């Protein structure tokens, strides 16, 4: 028998779980958050996109996050010596001030241990019951419906019930693994090796202070992300075949050395953490909802850290999950229609983001921009590119996103009906869509 009953159980206290729980509690629902780890804890994914600021603003989280003193990011530097990966050879800077009026031109670089705790505390402050150190052991089923969760906490076994369960467990994929739903995304089986450094002095930066640097080379790419104080996160991403033939310390040093602008920025720094390795992190599930449950964020899909969109897409889907569940609890008879709509929304954003990643790895981003140039004025191309790199994954009329969606080889999910409409700037998106429609002959 359940120890306690809630309206909603959220598995996972990362950004997706925290945002979903905070929104649900704010709507007056009783919510339990089961988080396996104790916070703060390390997590990769430190560079945010500018659409994140608009999202935080809509979720009433911007004040809480903005006062934390995070590094301000006003653009991204993409280094491409070959001229095959990005829109211009050499160095291309995505300047976030070029998105057009009304959109935020700044975002943050964060240490996720701190950022994630801020979000989790917001969920607790809104009224969610947050239990850290809670290891989910099993899902409680009533027929084919999930109606609760069994978990272990402080040496004891517990069971709680709920009208709805949200899987925001990230790579752990509680529901996906229970039902055998997770699939590896072919073509994106990569390995990341990374660590932090201290002693960063941005006077050595040949680019713009606060920007992320992404350096492409023949065997993958390298990132450098300035964090709070004098810290910087540095990582190298490569295919599994490259990693298998190397020692992690050696391949890391050799790959970083291939990007002189990053080497220059790191002048005078020293390692402050051990190496960490993440492998085979690109996956998806075709089913992200079911009777009494849905997935939010990385529990249902993860692409690649290439364009820093993972946290944004996770939080957007989490916010939409909370809205969907609120509507389901108010009208249980509409559950199937509402959760189907949510699933299509989830897939639309992730599918667009993963297509952008495929375009980079397959050196097709330049071709996508060229295709877009046939339907939009050239002076507007950079605006649409910066928007896409900034998190514009749900807009139907972004011509570069349209070009990416036309490539059937980059489909992440089984066929689905897209749900378009920017969840961050819906009013601006609607106005842009009307303007584009009016301009058609």
Short mmCIF file of C-alpha atoms in Angstrom, two decimals:
data_model
loop_
_atom_site.label_atom_id
_atom_site.label_comp_id
_atom_site.label_asym_id
_atom_site.label_seq_id
_atom_site.Cartn_x
_atom_site.Cartn_y
_atom_site.Cartn_z
CA UNK A 1 0.00 0.00 0.00
CA UNK A 2 1.22 3.48 -0.84
CA UNK A 3 2.74 5.53 1.98
CA UNK A 4 1.32 8.72 0.49
CA UNK A 5 -0.64 9.91 -2.55
CA UNK A 6 0.20 12.85 -4.80
CA UNK A 7 -1.29 14.37 -7.90
CA UNK A 8 2.04 13.96 -9.71
CA UNK A 9 5.32 12.17 -9.10
CA UNK A 10 8.37 13.57 -10.92
CA UNK A 11 11.32 11.19 -11.25
CA UNK A 12 14.48 13.27 -11.41
CA UNK A 13 15.42 16.66 -9.96
CA UNK A 14 17.53 18.05 -12.80
CA UNK A 15 16.40 21.08 -14.84
CA UNK A 16 13.52 19.22 -16.51
CA UNK A 17 12.23 17.69 -13.29
CA UNK A 18 12.61 20.89 -11.30
CA UNK A 19 10.88 23.07 -13.89
CA UNK A 20 8.02 20.60 -14.27
CA UNK A 21 7.57 20.21 -10.51
CA UNK A 22 7.77 23.95 -9.88
CA UNK A 23 5.11 24.67 -12.51
CA UNK A 24 2.80 21.90 -11.30
CA UNK A 25 3.09 23.01 -7.68
CA UNK A 26 2.48 26.59 -8.73
CA UNK A 27 -0.77 25.41 -10.33
CA UNK A 28 -1.82 24.00 -6.95
CA UNK A 29 -1.03 20.32 -7.51
CA UNK A 30 0.62 18.09 -4.91
CA UNK A 31 3.98 16.99 -6.31
CA UNK A 32 6.73 14.64 -5.15
CA UNK A 33 10.21 14.87 -6.72
CA UNK A 34 12.40 11.78 -6.39
CA UNK A 35 16.04 12.61 -7.10
CA UNK A 36 18.63 9.84 -6.97
CA UNK A 37 21.61 12.04 -6.05
CA UNK A 38 22.28 14.55 -3.32
CA UNK A 39 22.62 18.13 -4.51
CA UNK A 40 24.79 19.92 -5.42
CA UNK A 41 26.27 17.43 -7.86
CA UNK A 42 28.41 17.77 -11.00
CA UNK A 43 26.73 17.74 -14.39
CA UNK A 44 27.91 18.58 -17.88
CA UNK A 45 25.97 20.99 -20.14
CA UNK A 46 27.18 24.35 -18.88
CA UNK A 47 26.54 26.70 -21.81
CA UNK A 48 23.03 28.11 -22.18
CA UNK A 49 21.33 29.50 -25.30
CA UNK A 50 19.76 32.98 -25.49
CA UNK A 51 16.24 31.54 -25.83
CA UNK A 52 16.84 30.21 -22.30
CA UNK A 53 16.52 33.75 -20.93
CA UNK A 54 13.13 34.19 -22.57
CA UNK A 55 12.07 30.84 -21.14
CA UNK A 56 13.25 31.70 -17.63
CA UNK A 57 11.35 34.96 -17.91
CA UNK A 58 8.12 33.15 -18.89
CA UNK A 59 8.60 30.69 -16.02
CA UNK A 60 9.22 33.50 -13.48
CA UNK A 61 12.72 32.11 -12.86
CA UNK A 62 14.87 34.83 -14.40
CA UNK A 63 15.31 36.87 -11.21
CA UNK A 64 16.36 33.78 -9.22
CA UNK A 65 18.86 32.69 -11.88
CA UNK A 66 20.04 36.15 -12.93
CA UNK A 67 21.24 37.15 -9.47
CA UNK A 68 23.63 34.18 -9.21
CA UNK A 69 26.52 36.01 -10.86
CA UNK A 70 26.95 33.63 -13.80
CA UNK A 71 29.22 34.52 -16.71
CA UNK A 72 27.30 36.46 -19.35
CA UNK A 73 27.38 34.94 -22.85
CA UNK A 74 26.63 37.22 -25.78
CA UNK A 75 27.66 34.95 -28.61
CA UNK A 76 29.32 31.75 -29.76
CA UNK A 77 32.60 31.43 -31.64
CA UNK A 78 32.75 28.63 -34.20
CA UNK A 79 36.25 27.83 -35.45
CA UNK A 80 36.39 25.97 -38.76
CA UNK A 81 39.80 25.85 -40.45
CA UNK A 82 38.48 23.73 -43.33
CA UNK A 83 35.52 25.96 -44.19
CA UNK A 84 33.22 22.93 -44.41
CA UNK A 85 31.38 22.90 -41.08
CA UNK A 86 30.03 26.40 -40.46
CA UNK A 87 28.57 29.19 -42.51
CA UNK A 88 31.89 30.98 -43.01
CA UNK A 89 35.45 29.55 -43.06
CA UNK A 90 37.95 30.41 -40.36
CA UNK A 91 36.04 31.95 -37.45
CA UNK A 92 32.28 32.60 -37.39
CA UNK A 93 30.75 34.38 -34.41
CA UNK A 94 27.04 33.94 -33.77
CA UNK A 95 26.26 37.38 -32.35
CA UNK A 96 23.06 37.04 -30.32
CA UNK A 97 22.19 40.70 -30.87
CA UNK A 98 21.41 39.80 -34.50
CA UNK A 99 18.26 37.73 -33.77
CA UNK A 100 15.93 40.64 -34.47
CA UNK A 101 14.01 42.88 -32.11
CA UNK A 102 12.32 41.58 -28.99
CA UNK A 103 14.59 38.60 -28.32
CA UNK A 104 17.14 38.46 -25.52
CA UNK A 105 20.70 38.98 -26.75
CA UNK A 106 22.45 37.53 -23.69
CA UNK A 107 22.44 34.29 -21.77
CA UNK A 108 24.61 32.55 -19.15
CA UNK A 109 27.46 30.10 -18.80
CA UNK A 110 26.76 28.14 -15.62
CA UNK A 111 28.22 25.53 -13.33
CA UNK A 112 25.44 22.99 -13.41
CA UNK A 113 25.95 21.89 -9.81
CA UNK A 114 24.89 25.37 -8.76
CA UNK A 115 22.35 26.11 -11.52
CA UNK A 116 20.49 22.84 -11.03
CA UNK A 117 20.27 23.40 -7.28
CA UNK A 118 18.75 26.85 -7.83
CA UNK A 119 16.02 25.27 -9.97
CA UNK A 120 15.41 22.45 -7.50
CA UNK A 121 15.07 24.91 -4.64
CA UNK A 122 12.51 26.82 -6.70
CA UNK A 123 10.44 23.63 -7.00
CA UNK A 124 10.66 23.15 -3.23
CA UNK A 125 9.77 26.80 -2.58
CA UNK A 126 6.70 26.43 -4.81
CA UNK A 127 5.47 23.57 -2.63
CA UNK A 128 6.85 20.39 -4.18
CA UNK A 129 8.04 17.70 -1.78
CA UNK A 130 11.64 17.10 -2.84
CA UNK A 131 13.34 13.87 -1.74
CA UNK A 132 17.03 13.59 -2.64
CA UNK A 133 18.99 10.37 -2.30
CA UNK A 134 15.86 8.51 -3.47
CA UNK A 135 16.60 5.58 -5.77
CA UNK A 136 13.59 4.49 -7.82
CA UNK A 137 13.31 0.69 -7.68
CA UNK A 138 10.12 0.00 -9.62
CA UNK A 139 7.01 1.46 -11.20
CA UNK A 140 3.62 0.59 -9.71
CA UNK A 141 1.20 -0.62 -12.38
CA UNK A 142 -2.57 -0.87 -12.30
CA UNK A 143 -3.35 -2.71 -15.50
CA UNK A 144 -1.38 -0.90 -18.20
CA UNK A 145 -1.35 2.39 -16.28
CA UNK A 146 1.49 3.67 -14.10
CA UNK A 147 -0.05 4.67 -10.79
CA UNK A 148 2.94 5.01 -8.50
CA UNK A 149 6.60 4.49 -7.75
CA UNK A 150 8.57 2.33 -5.34
CA UNK A 151 11.85 3.82 -4.17
CA UNK A 152 14.59 3.34 -1.61
CA UNK A 153 15.57 6.19 0.69
CA UNK A 154 17.81 6.23 3.77
CA UNK A 155 17.79 2.45 3.96
CA UNK A 156 14.02 2.09 3.80
CA UNK A 157 11.64 0.98 1.05
CA UNK A 158 8.78 3.31 0.19
CA UNK A 159 5.83 3.42 -2.18
CA UNK A 160 3.89 6.48 -3.27
CA UNK A 161 0.98 6.81 -5.68
CA UNK A 162 -0.08 9.52 -8.11
CA UNK A 163 -2.53 10.32 -10.87
CA UNK A 164 0.42 10.99 -13.18
CA UNK A 165 4.14 10.19 -13.28
CA UNK A 166 6.70 12.31 -15.13
CA UNK A 167 9.98 10.67 -16.09
CA UNK A 168 12.60 13.41 -15.98
CA UNK A 169 15.37 11.01 -15.00
CA UNK A 170 17.66 11.95 -17.89
CA UNK A 171 20.04 9.28 -19.13
CA UNK A 172 18.81 6.92 -16.41
CA UNK A 173 15.58 6.65 -18.44
CA UNK A 174 13.45 4.97 -15.78
CA UNK A 175 10.36 4.44 -17.92
CA UNK A 176 12.19 4.03 -21.23
CA UNK A 177 14.33 1.25 -19.80
CA UNK A 178 11.43 -0.41 -17.97
CA UNK A 179 9.44 -0.71 -21.20
CA UNK A 180 12.39 -1.16 -23.58
CA UNK A 181 11.69 2.08 -25.45
CA UNK A 182 15.16 3.63 -25.73
CA UNK A 183 16.96 3.51 -29.08
CA UNK A 184 20.47 4.63 -29.98
CA UNK A 185 20.46 7.43 -32.55
CA UNK A 186 22.43 6.05 -35.49
CA UNK A 187 25.18 8.31 -36.76
CA UNK A 188 25.72 10.07 -33.43
CA UNK A 189 27.64 7.52 -31.38
CA UNK A 190 30.19 9.87 -29.90
CA UNK A 191 32.50 10.07 -26.87
CA UNK A 192 33.27 13.21 -24.86
CA UNK A 193 36.38 13.65 -22.68
CA UNK A 194 36.38 16.79 -20.52
CA UNK A 195 37.67 18.51 -17.42
CA UNK A 196 37.72 21.93 -15.72
CA UNK A 197 40.65 24.32 -15.49
CA UNK A 198 41.27 27.28 -13.20
CA UNK A 199 43.32 30.43 -13.63
CA UNK A 200 41.46 31.63 -16.73
CA UNK A 201 42.41 35.17 -17.76
CA UNK A 202 40.13 36.42 -20.52
CA UNK A 203 42.79 38.89 -21.64
CA UNK A 204 44.28 35.88 -23.46
CA UNK A 205 41.01 35.30 -25.32
CA UNK A 206 41.42 36.22 -29.01
CA UNK A 207 37.64 36.52 -29.32
CA UNK A 208 34.91 37.95 -27.10
CA UNK A 209 34.85 37.64 -23.33
CA UNK A 210 32.20 35.19 -22.14
CA UNK A 211 31.66 33.46 -25.48
CA UNK A 212 31.72 29.70 -25.86
CA UNK A 213 34.34 28.48 -28.35
CA UNK A 214 33.68 25.49 -30.59
CA UNK A 215 36.68 24.33 -32.63
CA UNK A 216 36.22 21.81 -35.43
CA UNK A 217 38.91 19.44 -36.65
CA UNK A 218 39.18 16.27 -38.73
CA UNK A 219 38.37 13.89 -35.83
CA UNK A 220 35.69 15.83 -34.00
CA UNK A 221 35.52 19.12 -32.12
CA UNK A 222 36.64 20.89 -28.95
CA UNK A 223 34.76 23.20 -26.60
CA UNK A 224 35.88 25.92 -24.18
CA UNK A 225 33.24 27.41 -21.86
CA UNK A 226 34.16 30.11 -19.31
CA UNK A 227 32.50 29.55 -15.95
CA UNK A 228 32.17 31.62 -12.81
CA UNK A 229 35.34 33.09 -11.34
CA UNK A 230 38.41 31.96 -13.25
CA UNK A 231 37.16 28.51 -14.22
CA UNK A 232 36.78 27.14 -17.73
CA UNK A 233 35.29 23.88 -18.98
CA UNK A 234 37.21 22.19 -21.81
CA UNK A 235 36.15 19.06 -23.66
CA UNK A 236 36.80 17.14 -26.83
CA UNK A 237 34.17 15.11 -28.69
CA UNK A 238 35.01 12.33 -31.13
CA UNK A 239 33.59 9.18 -32.73
CA UNK A 240 33.89 6.02 -30.65
CA UNK A 241 36.39 4.56 -33.13
CA UNK A 242 38.79 7.44 -32.52
CA UNK A 243 38.49 7.12 -28.74
CA UNK A 244 39.00 3.34 -28.75
CA UNK A 245 42.42 3.72 -30.34
CA UNK A 246 43.69 6.32 -27.86
CA UNK A 247 44.49 7.02 -24.20
CA UNK A 248 42.04 9.64 -22.93
CA UNK A 249 44.73 11.97 -21.58
CA UNK A 250 46.67 11.84 -24.84
CA UNK A 251 43.73 12.26 -27.20
CA UNK A 252 42.41 15.16 -25.12
CA UNK A 253 45.73 17.01 -25.24
CA UNK A 254 46.24 16.30 -28.93
CA UNK A 255 42.75 17.44 -29.93
CA UNK A 256 42.87 20.64 -27.87
CA UNK A 257 46.24 21.46 -29.45
CA UNK A 258 44.57 21.43 -32.88
CA UNK A 259 42.59 24.57 -31.99
CA UNK A 260 45.14 27.39 -31.49
CA UNK A 261 42.51 29.96 -30.46
CA UNK A 262 41.43 27.75 -27.56
CA UNK A 263 45.05 27.03 -26.63
CA UNK A 264 45.67 30.78 -26.53
CA UNK A 265 42.66 31.34 -24.29
CA UNK A 266 43.87 28.66 -21.88
CA UNK A 267 47.26 30.35 -21.37
CA UNK A 268 48.23 30.17 -17.70
CA UNK A 269 45.41 27.81 -16.68
CA UNK A 270 45.85 24.57 -14.75
CA UNK A 271 43.59 21.51 -14.38
CA UNK A 272 41.22 21.66 -11.39
CA UNK A 273 39.30 18.39 -11.91
CA UNK A 274 40.03 14.88 -13.10
CA UNK A 275 39.06 13.79 -16.59
CA UNK A 276 35.49 12.65 -17.11
CA UNK A 277 34.22 10.56 -20.00
CA UNK A 278 30.71 10.28 -21.43
CA UNK A 279 29.96 7.79 -24.22
CA UNK A 280 27.01 6.74 -26.39
CA UNK A 281 24.84 9.53 -25.07
CA UNK A 282 22.73 10.07 -28.21
CA UNK A 283 19.38 8.27 -28.00
CA UNK A 284 15.63 8.70 -28.34
CA UNK A 285 12.31 6.98 -27.72
CA UNK A 286 9.47 6.92 -30.23
CA UNK A 287 6.98 6.60 -27.38
CA UNK A 288 7.34 9.46 -24.89
CA UNK A 289 3.85 9.22 -23.35
CA UNK A 290 1.58 6.45 -22.15
CA UNK A 291 -1.26 5.76 -19.70
CA UNK A 292 -0.51 7.80 -16.60
CA UNK A 293 2.95 8.92 -17.66
CA UNK A 294 5.07 11.06 -19.92
CA UNK A 295 8.76 11.78 -20.42
CA UNK A 296 10.33 15.23 -20.25
CA UNK A 297 13.78 16.30 -21.36
CA UNK A 298 16.67 13.87 -21.64
CA UNK A 299 14.57 10.94 -20.42
CA UNK A 300 13.01 10.85 -23.89
CA UNK A 301 15.80 12.09 -26.16
CA UNK A 302 19.31 13.47 -26.14
CA UNK A 303 21.27 14.60 -29.15
CA UNK A 304 24.80 15.92 -28.69
CA UNK A 305 26.37 18.85 -26.79
CA UNK A 306 27.51 20.42 -30.09
CA UNK A 307 25.14 23.41 -30.06
CA UNK A 308 24.43 23.57 -26.30
CA UNK A 309 20.68 23.10 -26.72
CA UNK A 310 20.05 20.15 -24.44
CA UNK A 311 19.14 22.06 -21.27
CA UNK A 312 16.87 24.45 -23.15
CA UNK A 313 14.91 21.72 -24.92
CA UNK A 314 14.65 19.74 -21.67
CA UNK A 315 13.21 22.71 -19.79
CA UNK A 316 10.84 23.71 -22.59
CA UNK A 317 9.40 20.20 -22.77
CA UNK A 318 9.17 20.07 -18.97
CA UNK A 319 7.16 23.27 -18.88
CA UNK A 320 4.86 21.94 -21.59
CA UNK A 321 4.56 18.64 -19.68
CA UNK A 322 3.35 20.52 -16.60
CA UNK A 323 0.78 22.40 -18.66
CA UNK A 324 -0.39 19.16 -20.30
CA UNK A 325 -0.80 17.36 -16.98
CA UNK A 326 -2.69 20.28 -15.49
CA UNK A 327 -5.14 20.08 -18.38
CA UNK A 328 -5.40 16.28 -18.07
CA UNK A 329 -6.14 16.47 -14.34
CA UNK A 330 -8.89 18.98 -15.09
CA UNK A 331 -10.35 16.82 -17.88
CA UNK A 332 -9.28 13.15 -17.55
CA UNK A 333 -11.35 12.15 -20.56
CA UNK A 334 -9.07 14.23 -22.78
CA UNK A 335 -5.86 12.51 -21.61
CA UNK A 336 -5.08 10.68 -24.84
CA UNK A 337 -5.60 13.70 -27.08
CA UNK A 338 -3.62 16.00 -24.78
CA UNK A 339 -0.69 13.62 -24.29
CA UNK A 340 -0.54 12.88 -28.03
CA UNK A 341 -0.29 16.63 -28.65
CA UNK A 342 2.48 16.84 -26.05
CA UNK A 343 4.38 13.95 -27.66
CA UNK A 344 4.30 15.67 -31.04
CA UNK A 345 5.45 18.94 -29.47
CA UNK A 346 8.31 17.11 -27.74
CA UNK A 347 9.39 15.45 -30.97
CA UNK A 348 9.18 18.65 -33.02
CA UNK A 349 11.74 20.45 -30.89
CA UNK A 350 14.13 17.56 -30.46
CA UNK A 351 13.91 16.56 -34.11
CA UNK A 352 14.86 20.06 -35.27
CA UNK A 353 17.74 20.29 -32.80
CA UNK A 354 19.16 16.88 -33.72
CA UNK A 355 18.93 17.75 -37.42
CA UNK A 356 21.14 20.77 -36.75
CA UNK A 357 23.66 18.43 -35.14
CA UNK A 358 23.55 16.02 -38.08
CA UNK A 359 24.10 18.93 -40.47
CA UNK A 360 27.29 19.83 -38.60
CA UNK A 361 28.71 16.33 -38.46
CA UNK A 362 27.91 15.64 -42.10
CA UNK A 363 29.18 19.05 -43.30
CA UNK A 364 25.75 19.97 -44.66
CA UNK A 365 25.02 23.14 -42.70
CA UNK A 366 26.37 25.33 -45.48
CA UNK A 367 24.10 23.55 -47.97
CA UNK A 368 21.09 24.15 -45.70
CA UNK A 369 21.90 27.87 -45.60
CA UNK A 370 22.25 27.87 -49.38
CA UNK A 371 18.83 26.23 -49.73
CA UNK A 372 17.34 28.79 -47.37
CA UNK A 373 18.80 31.63 -49.44
CA UNK A 374 16.44 30.72 -52.28
CA UNK A 375 13.37 31.62 -50.21
CA UNK A 376 14.54 34.50 -48.01
CA UNK A 377 16.42 37.74 -48.55
CA UNK A 378 20.16 37.28 -48.06
CA UNK A 379 20.33 40.03 -45.43
CA UNK A 380 17.92 38.00 -43.28
CA UNK A 381 19.87 34.74 -43.47
CA UNK A 382 22.17 35.56 -40.59
CA UNK A 383 19.21 36.54 -38.42
CA UNK A 384 17.60 33.15 -38.98
CA UNK A 385 20.91 31.34 -38.43
CA UNK A 386 21.54 33.12 -35.13
CA UNK A 387 17.97 32.40 -34.05
CA UNK A 388 18.39 28.72 -34.83
CA UNK A 389 21.70 28.54 -33.00
CA UNK A 390 20.01 30.43 -30.16
CA UNK A 391 17.22 27.89 -29.64
CA UNK A 392 14.60 28.54 -32.34
CA UNK A 393 13.66 24.86 -32.67
CA UNK A 394 9.86 25.09 -32.90
CA UNK A 395 9.32 27.87 -35.43
CA UNK A 396 7.77 26.61 -38.63
CA UNK A 397 8.94 29.45 -40.85
CA UNK A 398 12.68 29.59 -40.06
CA UNK A 399 13.98 28.79 -43.58
CA UNK A 400 17.19 27.14 -42.36
CA UNK A 401 15.20 24.85 -40.06
CA UNK A 402 12.90 24.11 -42.99
CA UNK A 403 15.90 23.05 -45.08
CA UNK A 404 17.10 20.76 -42.28
CA UNK A 405 13.64 19.19 -41.91
CA UNK A 406 13.58 18.37 -45.63
CA UNK A 407 16.36 15.79 -45.22
CA UNK A 408 14.60 12.48 -44.50
CA UNK A 409 17.90 10.80 -43.54
CA UNK A 410 18.09 12.98 -40.43
CA UNK A 411 14.73 11.96 -39.02
CA UNK A 412 15.09 11.13 -35.33
CA UNK A 413 11.65 9.69 -34.61
CA UNK A 414 9.16 7.56 -36.48
CA UNK A 415 6.83 9.82 -38.53
CA UNK A 416 4.76 12.19 -36.39
CA UNK A 417 2.65 15.31 -36.84
CA UNK A 418 4.79 18.38 -36.02
CA UNK A 419 3.50 20.92 -33.51
CA UNK A 420 5.01 24.25 -34.49
CA UNK A 421 4.95 27.57 -32.66
CA UNK A 422 7.79 29.03 -30.60
CA UNK A 423 7.11 28.37 -26.90
CA UNK A 424 9.56 31.08 -25.80
CA UNK A 425 8.43 33.99 -27.98
CA UNK A 426 4.96 32.94 -29.17
CA UNK A 427 3.77 36.47 -29.94
CA UNK A 428 6.88 37.34 -31.96
CA UNK A 429 6.73 33.99 -33.71
CA UNK A 430 3.11 34.53 -34.72
CA UNK A 431 3.91 38.01 -36.03
CA UNK A 432 6.86 36.69 -38.03
CA UNK A 433 4.76 33.87 -39.43
CA UNK A 434 2.10 36.34 -40.58
CA UNK A 435 4.75 38.55 -42.15
CA UNK A 436 6.27 35.62 -44.03
CA UNK A 437 2.83 34.52 -45.23
CA UNK A 438 2.00 38.03 -46.43
CA UNK A 439 5.23 38.22 -48.40
CA UNK A 440 4.46 35.09 -50.41
CA UNK A 441 3.35 35.71 -53.98
#
